[in-house]
Amino acid sequence: MAIPGVRAVLERTVGIARERSLPMFHRRRFAEWF
């Protein structure tokens, strides 16, 4: 489920194209790896 308009905002502000897929983010914290 995506929020409408987020891709357009990212394209204008950060320069990430709408067609590009974004990476999946994990809930595991970096400190928990060690």
PDB file of N, CA and C in Angstrom:
ATOM      1  N   MET A   1       0.845  -1.181   0.000  1.00  0.00           N
ATOM      2  CA  MET A   1       0.000   0.000   0.000  1.00  0.00           C
ATOM      3  C   MET A   1       0.889   1.243   0.000  1.00  0.00           C
ATOM      4  N   ALA A   2       0.711   2.074  -0.975  1.00  0.00           N
ATOM      5  CA  ALA A   2       1.526   3.281  -1.097  1.00  0.00           C
ATOM      6  C   ALA A   2       0.659   4.516  -0.874  1.00  0.00           C
ATOM      7  N   ILE A   3       1.274   5.530  -0.379  1.00  0.00           N
ATOM      8  CA  ILE A   3       0.580   6.795  -0.158  1.00  0.00           C
ATOM      9  C   ILE A   3       0.585   7.570  -1.476  1.00  0.00           C
ATOM     10  N   PRO A   4      -0.580   8.008  -1.957  1.00  0.00           N
ATOM     11  CA  PRO A   4      -0.636   8.733  -3.222  1.00  0.00           C
ATOM     12  C   PRO A   4       0.187  10.021  -3.180  1.00  0.00           C
ATOM     13  N   GLY A   5       0.958  10.248  -4.225  1.00  0.00           N
ATOM     14  CA  GLY A   5       1.723  11.481  -4.332  1.00  0.00           C
ATOM     15  C   GLY A   5       3.131  11.419  -3.777  1.00  0.00           C
ATOM     16  N   VAL A   6       3.476  10.350  -3.088  1.00  0.00           N
ATOM     17  CA  VAL A   6       4.811  10.259  -2.486  1.00  0.00           C
ATOM     18  C   VAL A   6       5.885  10.183  -3.564  1.00  0.00           C
ATOM     19  N   ARG A   7       5.634   9.409  -4.595  1.00  0.00           N
ATOM     20  CA  ARG A   7       6.622   9.282  -5.679  1.00  0.00           C
ATOM     21  C   ARG A   7       6.879  10.621  -6.355  1.00  0.00           C
ATOM     22  N   ALA A   8       5.838  11.406  -6.569  1.00  0.00           N
ATOM     23  CA  ALA A   8       5.996  12.715  -7.205  1.00  0.00           C
ATOM     24  C   ALA A   8       6.810  13.650  -6.317  1.00  0.00           C
ATOM     25  N   VAL A   9       6.567  13.595  -5.015  1.00  0.00           N
ATOM     26  CA  VAL A   9       7.320  14.442  -4.081  1.00  0.00           C
ATOM     27  C   VAL A   9       8.783  14.026  -4.050  1.00  0.00           C
ATOM     28  N   LEU A  10       9.051  12.715  -4.023  1.00  0.00           N
ATOM     29  CA  LEU A  10      10.436  12.232  -4.032  1.00  0.00           C
ATOM     30  C   LEU A  10      11.153  12.648  -5.310  1.00  0.00           C
ATOM     31  N   GLU A  11      10.446  12.595  -6.424  1.00  0.00           N
ATOM     32  CA  GLU A  11      11.060  12.964  -7.697  1.00  0.00           C
ATOM     33  C   GLU A  11      11.445  14.443  -7.714  1.00  0.00           C
ATOM     34  N   ARG A  12      10.601  15.285  -7.175  1.00  0.00           N
ATOM     35  CA  ARG A  12      10.876  16.729  -7.183  1.00  0.00           C
ATOM     36  C   ARG A  12      11.929  17.136  -6.163  1.00  0.00           C
ATOM     37  N   THR A  13      11.889  16.544  -4.975  1.00  0.00           N
ATOM     38  CA  THR A  13      12.782  16.989  -3.903  1.00  0.00           C
ATOM     39  C   THR A  13      14.130  16.290  -3.914  1.00  0.00           C
ATOM     40  N   VAL A  14      14.126  14.970  -4.058  1.00  0.00           N
ATOM     41  CA  VAL A  14      15.360  14.188  -3.931  1.00  0.00           C
ATOM     42  C   VAL A  14      15.946  13.817  -5.287  1.00  0.00           C
ATOM     43  N   GLY A  15      15.096  13.752  -6.301  1.00  0.00           N
ATOM     44  CA  GLY A  15      15.570  13.399  -7.626  1.00  0.00           C
ATOM     45  C   GLY A  15      15.458  11.917  -7.935  1.00  0.00           C
ATOM     46  N   ILE A  16      14.655  11.178  -7.154  1.00  0.00           N
ATOM     47  CA  ILE A  16      14.442   9.751  -7.413  1.00  0.00           C
ATOM     48  C   ILE A  16      13.285   9.626  -8.399  1.00  0.00           C
ATOM     49  N   ALA A  17      13.526   8.966  -9.533  1.00  0.00           N
ATOM     50  CA  ALA A  17      12.504   8.836 -10.565  1.00  0.00           C
ATOM     51  C   ALA A  17      11.331   7.999 -10.069  1.00  0.00           C
ATOM     52  N   ARG A  18      10.146   8.297 -10.582  1.00  0.00           N
ATOM     53  CA  ARG A  18       8.936   7.567 -10.172  1.00  0.00           C
ATOM     54  C   ARG A  18       9.003   6.096 -10.557  1.00  0.00           C
ATOM     55  N   GLU A  19       9.646   5.786 -11.668  1.00  0.00           N
ATOM     56  CA  GLU A  19       9.694   4.419 -12.170  1.00  0.00           C
ATOM     57  C   GLU A  19      10.661   3.537 -11.378  1.00  0.00           C
ATOM     58  N   ARG A  20      11.549   4.138 -10.651  1.00  0.00           N
ATOM     59  CA  ARG A  20      12.564   3.376  -9.919  1.00  0.00           C
ATOM     60  C   ARG A  20      11.957   2.736  -8.672  1.00  0.00           C
ATOM     61  N   SER A  21      12.300   1.464  -8.442  1.00  0.00           N
ATOM     62  CA  SER A  21      11.781   0.786  -7.254  1.00  0.00           C
ATOM     63  C   SER A  21      12.638   1.146  -6.050  1.00  0.00           C
ATOM     64  N   LEU A  22      11.998   1.343  -4.925  1.00  0.00           N
ATOM     65  CA  LEU A  22      12.700   1.702  -3.699  1.00  0.00           C
ATOM     66  C   LEU A  22      13.052   0.440  -2.913  1.00  0.00           C
ATOM     67  N   PRO A  23      14.152   0.461  -2.161  1.00  0.00           N
ATOM     68  CA  PRO A  23      14.550  -0.731  -1.402  1.00  0.00           C
ATOM     69  C   PRO A  23      13.597  -0.998  -0.238  1.00  0.00           C
ATOM     70  N   MET A  24      13.537  -2.262   0.161  1.00  0.00           N
ATOM     71  CA  MET A  24      12.733  -2.643   1.321  1.00  0.00           C
ATOM     72  C   MET A  24      13.522  -2.338   2.585  1.00  0.00           C
ATOM     73  N   PHE A  25      12.852  -1.855   3.597  1.00  0.00           N
ATOM     74  CA  PHE A  25      13.505  -1.534   4.858  1.00  0.00           C
ATOM     75  C   PHE A  25      13.115  -2.570   5.903  1.00  0.00           C
ATOM     76  N   HIS A  26      14.081  -2.925   6.734  1.00  0.00           N
ATOM     77  CA  HIS A  26      13.858  -3.939   7.757  1.00  0.00           C
ATOM     78  C   HIS A  26      13.713  -3.280   9.117  1.00  0.00           C
ATOM     79  N   ARG A  27      12.987  -3.922   9.992  1.00  0.00           N
ATOM     80  CA  ARG A  27      12.758  -3.379  11.329  1.00  0.00           C
ATOM     81  C   ARG A  27      13.905  -3.690  12.283  1.00  0.00           C
ATOM     82  N   ARG A  28      14.773  -4.600  11.927  1.00  0.00           N
ATOM     83  CA  ARG A  28      15.878  -4.963  12.800  1.00  0.00           C
ATOM     84  C   ARG A  28      16.885  -3.819  12.875  1.00  0.00           C
ATOM     85  N   ARG A  29      17.280  -3.461  14.076  1.00  0.00           N
ATOM     86  CA  ARG A  29      18.205  -2.350  14.260  1.00  0.00           C
ATOM     87  C   ARG A  29      19.640  -2.790  14.030  1.00  0.00           C
ATOM     88  N   PHE A  30      20.476  -1.850  13.654  1.00  0.00           N
ATOM     89  CA  PHE A  30      21.881  -2.138  13.384  1.00  0.00           C
ATOM     90  C   PHE A  30      22.585  -2.652  14.635  1.00  0.00           C
ATOM     91  N   ALA A  31      22.246  -2.125  15.797  1.00  0.00           N
ATOM     92  CA  ALA A  31      22.882  -2.544  17.053  1.00  0.00           C
ATOM     93  C   ALA A  31      22.566  -4.000  17.388  1.00  0.00           C
ATOM     94  N   GLU A  32      21.440  -4.521  16.916  1.00  0.00           N
ATOM     95  CA  GLU A  32      21.060  -5.907  17.196  1.00  0.00           C
ATOM     96  C   GLU A  32      21.879  -6.908  16.390  1.00  0.00           C
ATOM     97  N   TRP A  33      22.590  -6.471  15.376  1.00  0.00           N
ATOM     98  CA  TRP A  33      23.394  -7.381  14.564  1.00  0.00           C
ATOM     99  C   TRP A  33      24.580  -7.925  15.343  1.00  0.00           C
ATOM    100  N   PHE A  34      25.044  -7.183  16.341  1.00  0.00           N
ATOM    101  CA  PHE A  34      26.267  -7.572  17.051  1.00  0.00           C
ATOM    102  C   PHE A  34      25.972  -8.042  18.434  1.00  0.00           C
TER     103      PHE A  34
END
